Short mmCIF file of C-alpha atoms in Angstrom, two decimals:
data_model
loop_
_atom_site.label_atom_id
_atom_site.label_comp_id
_atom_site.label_asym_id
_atom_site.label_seq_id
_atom_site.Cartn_x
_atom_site.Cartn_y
_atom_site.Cartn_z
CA UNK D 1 0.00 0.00 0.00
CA UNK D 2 1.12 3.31 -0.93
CA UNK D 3 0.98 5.98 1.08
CA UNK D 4 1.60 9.99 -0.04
CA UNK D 5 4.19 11.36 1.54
CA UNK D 6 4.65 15.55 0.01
CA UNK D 7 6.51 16.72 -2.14
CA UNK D 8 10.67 16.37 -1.01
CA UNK D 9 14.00 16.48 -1.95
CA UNK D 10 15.52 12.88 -0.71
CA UNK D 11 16.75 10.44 -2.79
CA UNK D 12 18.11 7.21 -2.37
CA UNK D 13 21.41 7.00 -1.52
CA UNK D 14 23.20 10.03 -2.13
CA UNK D 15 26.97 10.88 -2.05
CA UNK D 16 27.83 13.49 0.43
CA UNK D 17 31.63 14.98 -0.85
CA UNK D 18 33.48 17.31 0.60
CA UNK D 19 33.74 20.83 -1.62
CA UNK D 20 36.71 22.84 -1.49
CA UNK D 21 36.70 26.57 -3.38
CA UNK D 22 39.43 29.16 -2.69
CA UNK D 23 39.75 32.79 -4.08
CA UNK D 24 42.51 35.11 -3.16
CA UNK D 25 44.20 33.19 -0.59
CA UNK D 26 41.06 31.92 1.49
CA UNK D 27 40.31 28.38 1.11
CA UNK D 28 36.76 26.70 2.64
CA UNK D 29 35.28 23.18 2.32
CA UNK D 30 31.47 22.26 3.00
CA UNK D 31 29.38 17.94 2.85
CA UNK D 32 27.26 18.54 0.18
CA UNK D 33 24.43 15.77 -0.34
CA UNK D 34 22.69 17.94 -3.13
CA UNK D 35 24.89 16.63 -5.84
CA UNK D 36 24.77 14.69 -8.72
CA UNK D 37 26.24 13.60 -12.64
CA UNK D 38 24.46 14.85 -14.83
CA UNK D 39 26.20 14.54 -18.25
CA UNK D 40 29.09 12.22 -19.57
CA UNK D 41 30.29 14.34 -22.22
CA UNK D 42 31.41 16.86 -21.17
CA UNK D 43 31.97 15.06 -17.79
CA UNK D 44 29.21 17.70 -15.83
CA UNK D 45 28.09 17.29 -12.31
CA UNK D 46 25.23 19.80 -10.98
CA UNK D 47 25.46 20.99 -7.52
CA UNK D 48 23.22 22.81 -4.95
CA UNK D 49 24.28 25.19 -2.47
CA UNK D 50 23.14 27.41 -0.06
CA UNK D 51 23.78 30.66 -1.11
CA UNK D 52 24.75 31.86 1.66
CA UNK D 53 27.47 29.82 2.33
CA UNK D 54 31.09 31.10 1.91
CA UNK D 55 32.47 28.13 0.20
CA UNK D 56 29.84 29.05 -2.64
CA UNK D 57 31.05 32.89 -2.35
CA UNK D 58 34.84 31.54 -3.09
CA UNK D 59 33.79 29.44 -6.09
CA UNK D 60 32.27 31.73 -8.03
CA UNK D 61 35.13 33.95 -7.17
CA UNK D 62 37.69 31.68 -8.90
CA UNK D 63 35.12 29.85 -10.91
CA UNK D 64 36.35 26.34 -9.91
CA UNK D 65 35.86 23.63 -7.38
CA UNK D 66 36.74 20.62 -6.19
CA UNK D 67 34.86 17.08 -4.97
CA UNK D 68 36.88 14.65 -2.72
CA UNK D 69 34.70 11.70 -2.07
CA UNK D 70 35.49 10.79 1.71
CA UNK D 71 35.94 7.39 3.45
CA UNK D 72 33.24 5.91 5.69
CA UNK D 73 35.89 6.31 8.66
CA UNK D 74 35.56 10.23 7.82
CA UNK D 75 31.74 10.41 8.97
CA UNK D 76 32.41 12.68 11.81
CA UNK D 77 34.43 15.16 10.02
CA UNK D 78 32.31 15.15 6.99
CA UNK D 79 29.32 15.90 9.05
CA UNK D 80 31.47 18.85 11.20
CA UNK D 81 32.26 20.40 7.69
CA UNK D 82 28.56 20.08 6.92
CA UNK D 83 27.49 21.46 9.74
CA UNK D 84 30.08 24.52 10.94
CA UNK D 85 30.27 27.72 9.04
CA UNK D 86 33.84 28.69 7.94
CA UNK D 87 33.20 32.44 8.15
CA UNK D 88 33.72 31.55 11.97
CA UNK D 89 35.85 28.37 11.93
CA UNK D 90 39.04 26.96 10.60
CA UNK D 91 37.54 23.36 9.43
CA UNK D 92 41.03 22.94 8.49
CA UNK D 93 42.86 23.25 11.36
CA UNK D 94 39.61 21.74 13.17
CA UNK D 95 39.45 18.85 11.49
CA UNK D 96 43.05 18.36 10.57
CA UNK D 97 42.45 17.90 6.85
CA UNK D 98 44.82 18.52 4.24
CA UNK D 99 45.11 19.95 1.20
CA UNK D 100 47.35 19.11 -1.98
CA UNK D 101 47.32 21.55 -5.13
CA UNK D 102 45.08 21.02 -7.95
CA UNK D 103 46.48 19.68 -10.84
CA UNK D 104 43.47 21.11 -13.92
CA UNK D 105 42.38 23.80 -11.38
CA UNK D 106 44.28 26.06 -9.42
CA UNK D 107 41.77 24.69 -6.08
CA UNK D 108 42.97 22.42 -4.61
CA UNK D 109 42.07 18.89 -3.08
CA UNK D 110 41.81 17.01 -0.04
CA UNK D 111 44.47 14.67 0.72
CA UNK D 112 42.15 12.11 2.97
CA UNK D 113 39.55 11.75 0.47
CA UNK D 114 40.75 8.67 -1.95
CA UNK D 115 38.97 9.90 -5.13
CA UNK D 116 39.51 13.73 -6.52
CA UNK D 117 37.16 15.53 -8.95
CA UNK D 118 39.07 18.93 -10.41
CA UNK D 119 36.10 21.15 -11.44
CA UNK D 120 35.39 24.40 -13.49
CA UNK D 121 31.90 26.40 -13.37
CA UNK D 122 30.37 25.80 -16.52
CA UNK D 123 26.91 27.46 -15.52
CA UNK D 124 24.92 28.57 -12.85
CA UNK D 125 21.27 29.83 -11.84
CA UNK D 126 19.28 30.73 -8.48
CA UNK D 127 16.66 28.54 -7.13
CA UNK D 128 14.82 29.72 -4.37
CA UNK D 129 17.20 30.39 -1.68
CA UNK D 130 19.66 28.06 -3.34
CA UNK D 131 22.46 28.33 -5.82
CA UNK D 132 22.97 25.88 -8.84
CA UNK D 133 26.30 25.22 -10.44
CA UNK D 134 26.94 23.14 -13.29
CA UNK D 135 30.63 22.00 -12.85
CA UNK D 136 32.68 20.41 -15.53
CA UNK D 137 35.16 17.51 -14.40
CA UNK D 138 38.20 18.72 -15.65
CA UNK D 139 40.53 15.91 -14.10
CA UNK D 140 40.10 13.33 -11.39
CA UNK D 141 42.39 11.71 -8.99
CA UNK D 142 43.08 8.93 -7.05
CA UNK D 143 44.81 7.50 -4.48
CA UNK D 144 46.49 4.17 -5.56
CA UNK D 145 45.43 2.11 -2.98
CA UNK D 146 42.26 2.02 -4.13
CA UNK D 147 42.43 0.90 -7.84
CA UNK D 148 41.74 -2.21 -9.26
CA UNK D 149 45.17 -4.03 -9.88
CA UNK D 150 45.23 -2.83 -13.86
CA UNK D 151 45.58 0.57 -12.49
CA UNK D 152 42.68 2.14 -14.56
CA UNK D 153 39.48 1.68 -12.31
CA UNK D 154 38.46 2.30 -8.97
CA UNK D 155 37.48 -0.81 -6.79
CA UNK D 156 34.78 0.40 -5.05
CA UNK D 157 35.59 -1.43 -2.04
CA UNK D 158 38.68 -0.15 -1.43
CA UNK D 159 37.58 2.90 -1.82
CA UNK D 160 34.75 2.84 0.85
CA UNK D 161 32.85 5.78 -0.07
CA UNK D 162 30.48 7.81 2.80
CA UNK D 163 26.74 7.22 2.00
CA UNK D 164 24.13 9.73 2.90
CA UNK D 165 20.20 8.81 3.95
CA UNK D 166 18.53 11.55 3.87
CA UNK D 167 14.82 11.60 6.45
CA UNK D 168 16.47 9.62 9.03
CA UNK D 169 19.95 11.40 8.42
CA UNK D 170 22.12 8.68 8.65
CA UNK D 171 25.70 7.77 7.26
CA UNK D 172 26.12 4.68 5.82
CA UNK D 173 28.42 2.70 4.35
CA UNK D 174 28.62 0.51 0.80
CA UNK D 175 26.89 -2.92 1.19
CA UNK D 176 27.85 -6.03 -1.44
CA UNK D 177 27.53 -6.29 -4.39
CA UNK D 178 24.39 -7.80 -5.95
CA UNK D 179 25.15 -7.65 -9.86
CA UNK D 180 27.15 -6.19 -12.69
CA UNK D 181 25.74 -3.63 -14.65
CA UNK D 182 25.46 -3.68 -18.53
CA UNK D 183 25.02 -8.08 -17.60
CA UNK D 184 22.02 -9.14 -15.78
CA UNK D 185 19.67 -7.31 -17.49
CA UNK D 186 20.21 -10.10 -20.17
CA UNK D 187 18.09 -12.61 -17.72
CA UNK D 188 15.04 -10.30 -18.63
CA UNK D 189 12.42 -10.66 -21.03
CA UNK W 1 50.24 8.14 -3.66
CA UNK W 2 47.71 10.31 -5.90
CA UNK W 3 47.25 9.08 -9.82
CA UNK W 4 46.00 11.20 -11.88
CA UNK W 5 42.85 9.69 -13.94
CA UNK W 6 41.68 11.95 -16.36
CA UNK W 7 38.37 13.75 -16.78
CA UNK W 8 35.25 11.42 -16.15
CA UNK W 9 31.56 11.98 -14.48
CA UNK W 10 31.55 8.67 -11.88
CA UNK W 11 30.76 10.21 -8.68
CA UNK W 12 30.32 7.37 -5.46
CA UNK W 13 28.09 6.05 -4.61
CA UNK W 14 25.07 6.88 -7.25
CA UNK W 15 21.66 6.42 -7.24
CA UNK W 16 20.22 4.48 -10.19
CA UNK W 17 16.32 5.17 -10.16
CA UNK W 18 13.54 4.38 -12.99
CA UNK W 19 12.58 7.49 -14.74
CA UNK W 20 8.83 6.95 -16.28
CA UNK W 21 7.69 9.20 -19.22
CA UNK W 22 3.78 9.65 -20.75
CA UNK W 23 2.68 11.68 -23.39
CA UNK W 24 -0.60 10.76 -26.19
CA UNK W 25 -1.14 7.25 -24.36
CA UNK W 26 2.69 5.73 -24.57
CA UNK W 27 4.76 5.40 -21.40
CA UNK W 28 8.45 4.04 -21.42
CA UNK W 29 10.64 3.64 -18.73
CA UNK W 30 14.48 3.82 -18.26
CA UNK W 31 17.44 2.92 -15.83
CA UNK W 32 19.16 7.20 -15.24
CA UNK W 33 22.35 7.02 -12.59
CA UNK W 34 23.05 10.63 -13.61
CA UNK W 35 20.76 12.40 -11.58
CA UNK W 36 20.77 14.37 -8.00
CA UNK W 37 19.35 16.51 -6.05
CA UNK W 38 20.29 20.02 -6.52
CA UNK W 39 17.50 22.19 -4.14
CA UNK W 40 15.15 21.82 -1.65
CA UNK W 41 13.35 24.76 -1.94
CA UNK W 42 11.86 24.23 -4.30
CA UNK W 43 12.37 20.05 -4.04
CA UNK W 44 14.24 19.75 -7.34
CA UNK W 45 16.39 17.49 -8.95
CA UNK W 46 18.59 17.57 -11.92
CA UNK W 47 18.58 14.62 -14.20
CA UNK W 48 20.55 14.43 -17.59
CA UNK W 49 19.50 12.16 -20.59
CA UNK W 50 20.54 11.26 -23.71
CA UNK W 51 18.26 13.17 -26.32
CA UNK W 52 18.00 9.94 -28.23
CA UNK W 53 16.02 8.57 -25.46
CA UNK W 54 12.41 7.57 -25.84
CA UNK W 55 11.76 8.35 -22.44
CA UNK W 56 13.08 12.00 -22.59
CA UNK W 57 10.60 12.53 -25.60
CA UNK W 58 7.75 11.64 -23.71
CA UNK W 59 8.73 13.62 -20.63
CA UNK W 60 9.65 16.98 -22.64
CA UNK W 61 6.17 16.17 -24.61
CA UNK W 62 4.22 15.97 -20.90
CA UNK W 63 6.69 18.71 -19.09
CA UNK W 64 6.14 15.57 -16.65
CA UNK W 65 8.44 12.48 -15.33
CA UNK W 66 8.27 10.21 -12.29
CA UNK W 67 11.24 9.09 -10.34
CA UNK W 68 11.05 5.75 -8.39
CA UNK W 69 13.89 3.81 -6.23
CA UNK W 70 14.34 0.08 -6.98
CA UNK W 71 15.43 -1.92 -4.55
CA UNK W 72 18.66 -4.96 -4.64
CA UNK W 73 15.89 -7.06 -5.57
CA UNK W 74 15.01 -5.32 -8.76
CA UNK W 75 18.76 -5.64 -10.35
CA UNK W 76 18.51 -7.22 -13.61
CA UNK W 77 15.15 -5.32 -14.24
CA UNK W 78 16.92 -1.45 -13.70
CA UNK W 79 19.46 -3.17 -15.67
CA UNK W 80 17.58 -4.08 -18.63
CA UNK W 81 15.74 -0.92 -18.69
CA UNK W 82 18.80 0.68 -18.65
CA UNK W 83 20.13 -1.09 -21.83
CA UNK W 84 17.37 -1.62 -24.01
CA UNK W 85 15.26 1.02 -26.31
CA UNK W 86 11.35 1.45 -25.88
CA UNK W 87 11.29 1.86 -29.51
CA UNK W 88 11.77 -1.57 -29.79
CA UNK W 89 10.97 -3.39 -26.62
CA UNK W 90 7.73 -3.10 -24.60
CA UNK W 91 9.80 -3.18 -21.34
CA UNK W 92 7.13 -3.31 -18.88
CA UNK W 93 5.56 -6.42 -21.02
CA UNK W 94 9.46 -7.85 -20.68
CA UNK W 95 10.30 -7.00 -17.02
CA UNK W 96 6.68 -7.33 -15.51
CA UNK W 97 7.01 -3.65 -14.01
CA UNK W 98 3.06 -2.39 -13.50
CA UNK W 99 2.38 1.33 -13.05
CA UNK W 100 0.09 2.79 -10.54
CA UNK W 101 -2.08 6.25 -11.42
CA UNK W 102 -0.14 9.40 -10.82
CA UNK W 103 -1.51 11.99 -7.60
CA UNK W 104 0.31 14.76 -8.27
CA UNK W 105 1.15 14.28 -11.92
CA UNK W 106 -0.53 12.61 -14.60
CA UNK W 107 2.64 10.32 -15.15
CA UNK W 108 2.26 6.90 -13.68
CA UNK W 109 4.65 5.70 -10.98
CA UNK W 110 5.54 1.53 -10.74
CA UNK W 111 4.31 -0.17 -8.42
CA UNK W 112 7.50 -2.14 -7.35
CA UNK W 113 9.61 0.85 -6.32
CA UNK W 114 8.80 1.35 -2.85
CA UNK W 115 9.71 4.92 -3.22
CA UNK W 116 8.18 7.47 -5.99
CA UNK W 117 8.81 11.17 -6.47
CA UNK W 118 6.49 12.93 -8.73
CA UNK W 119 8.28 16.10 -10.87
CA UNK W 120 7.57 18.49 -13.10
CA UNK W 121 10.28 20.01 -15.54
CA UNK W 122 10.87 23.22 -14.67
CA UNK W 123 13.95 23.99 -17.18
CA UNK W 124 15.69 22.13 -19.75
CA UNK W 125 19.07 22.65 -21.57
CA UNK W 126 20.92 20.71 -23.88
CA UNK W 127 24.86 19.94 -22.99
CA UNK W 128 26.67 17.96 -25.85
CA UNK W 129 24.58 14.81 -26.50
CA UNK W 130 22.43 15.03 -23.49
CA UNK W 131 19.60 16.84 -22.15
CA UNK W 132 19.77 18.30 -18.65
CA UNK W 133 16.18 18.26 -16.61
CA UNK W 134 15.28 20.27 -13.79
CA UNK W 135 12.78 18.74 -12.19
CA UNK W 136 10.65 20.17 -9.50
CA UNK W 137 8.91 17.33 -6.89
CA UNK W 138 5.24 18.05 -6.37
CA UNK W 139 4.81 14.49 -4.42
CA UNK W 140 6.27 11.83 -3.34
CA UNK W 141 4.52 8.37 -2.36
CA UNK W 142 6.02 5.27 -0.03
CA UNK W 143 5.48 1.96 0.24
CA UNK W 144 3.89 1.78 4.06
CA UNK W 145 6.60 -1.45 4.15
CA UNK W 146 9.40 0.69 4.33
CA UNK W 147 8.43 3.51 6.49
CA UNK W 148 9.88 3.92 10.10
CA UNK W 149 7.32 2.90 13.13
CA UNK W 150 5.97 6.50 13.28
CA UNK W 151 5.03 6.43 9.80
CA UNK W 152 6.92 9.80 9.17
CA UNK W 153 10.26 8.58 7.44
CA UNK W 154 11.61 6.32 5.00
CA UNK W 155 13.65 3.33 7.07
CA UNK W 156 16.64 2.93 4.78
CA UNK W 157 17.25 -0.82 5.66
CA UNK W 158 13.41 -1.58 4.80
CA UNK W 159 14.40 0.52 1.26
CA UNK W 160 16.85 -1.54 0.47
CA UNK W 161 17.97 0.91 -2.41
CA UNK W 162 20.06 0.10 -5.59
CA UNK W 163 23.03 1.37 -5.34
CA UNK W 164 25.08 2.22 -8.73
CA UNK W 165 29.08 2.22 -8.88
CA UNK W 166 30.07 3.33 -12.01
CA UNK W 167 33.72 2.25 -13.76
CA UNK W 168 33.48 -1.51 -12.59
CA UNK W 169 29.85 -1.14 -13.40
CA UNK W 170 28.29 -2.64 -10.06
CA UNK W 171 25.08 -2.84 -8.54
CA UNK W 172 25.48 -2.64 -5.05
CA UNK W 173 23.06 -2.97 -1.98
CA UNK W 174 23.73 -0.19 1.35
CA UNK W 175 25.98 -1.07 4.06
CA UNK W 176 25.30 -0.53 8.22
CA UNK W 177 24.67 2.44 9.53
CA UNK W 178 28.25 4.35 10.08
CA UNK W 179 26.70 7.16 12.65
CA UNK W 180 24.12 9.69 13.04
CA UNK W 181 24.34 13.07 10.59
CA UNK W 182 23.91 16.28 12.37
CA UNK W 183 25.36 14.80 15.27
CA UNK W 184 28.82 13.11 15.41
CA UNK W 185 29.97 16.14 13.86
CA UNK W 186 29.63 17.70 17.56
CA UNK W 187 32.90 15.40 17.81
CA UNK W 188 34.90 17.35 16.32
CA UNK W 189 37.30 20.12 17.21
#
């Protein structure tokens, strides 16, 4: 039985990255959960953001970002940069991340988080009291440790990413997998 | 050790909903990992498809679409919808997926996703091959199943979302619970 539940904004799972922007020597990172690919080519993620946040103030300063996909074993610092405003905090020196320099952008990226994405504003537009970038994927990086042994793929469980639930507002981790893609659809019909 | 990878969209982890399109009588289905949410104020969600897609013809045609969550269970059928054209295939005759009336749309919603959101476009634009969707959501509907006790929230274990991992091409179900959001953070600092 179905039951109507509103109209809302969760889906199921989400990633929750950590975004870094800097502009003229100031540097900020936020856990954003309102993320998501939108195009393969060009590589294009969309991304919604508070506008009054000041990471969002320092990205469309430079007009780049980055997305550092963190490791279930950073829930507590992912939810402290998602929570804390930097205008009043150093989440840096808080949290003890590190950065390393970009490599496509001149942002740079978080040295904890296993997987990189180097980002430049392609577009943006207001929506309600919220900001919408579109961000082409200019490079990515990884850490070794967690690619497949060919070199040229992530292994997802090695990389362990942080999964969001939104409602209940829980992290969670990656369960097994179940299936490969692009194969078992061939048992159907 | 950080490699450098290249540009590339794969974000972790990803959602891989069914998107549902209906225009003049035909409805078609597909399998759309590129998709987030990008506001909640308005609910909205950015989606991007291929402009050769069926689907995306119906849902530009209606200025309607319906999102809805599959569970582990439903692998090889998000699969196959994912791979195979409605021009050719009747995919719900193929996969056995039944559609329930629209509330707050006139787009159906299927009955075997335990979660539904109902959207509206509210902007479009093309980027290279693909079409990017803005989606407002004017309802969403639950299976009773997989509600917490109080009725209020979406139990993420009962869910038991499909989880996408793109580059090894995995479907994957959620791991445990890692901690609380908006609350370990307090840990911090």
């Amino acid at each position: 039985m179905k039951r109507t539940m509103g109209p809302s904004e969760k889906l199921y799972p989400m990633p929750v990255p950590l975004i870094v922007g800097m502009a003229d020597g100031a540097v900020d990172v936020l856990a954003a959960a309102w993320i998501g690919t939108v195009c393969g080519a060009p590589p294009t993620v969309a991304v919604g953001l508070r506008k009054v946040r000041r990471t969002l103030e320092l990205i469309e300063a430079s007009g780049e970002l980055t997305i550092n996909i963190p490791t279930t074993s950073m829930a507590a610092v992912v939810d402290y940069c998602g929570t804390v405003s930097g205008r009043t905090t150093d989440k840096f020196a808080a949290t003890g991340l590190t950065l390393l320099l970009g490599e496509a952008v001149g942002t740079p990226i978080i040295e904890q988080c296993p997987y990189n994405l180097e980002c430049r504003v392609s577009s943006a537009m207001d929506l309600g009291e919220y900001r919408v970038l579109l961000a082409e994927v200019v490079g990515t990086r990884a850490d070794e440790a967690v690619l497949t042994p060919d070199g040229k793929l992530v292994d997802a469980g090695k990389l362990d990413p942080l999964v969001y639930i939104p409602g209940t507002r829980e992290y969670r981790g990656l369960g097994p997998k179940v299936a490969d893609a692009y194969s078992i659809g061939r048992t159907v019909g």
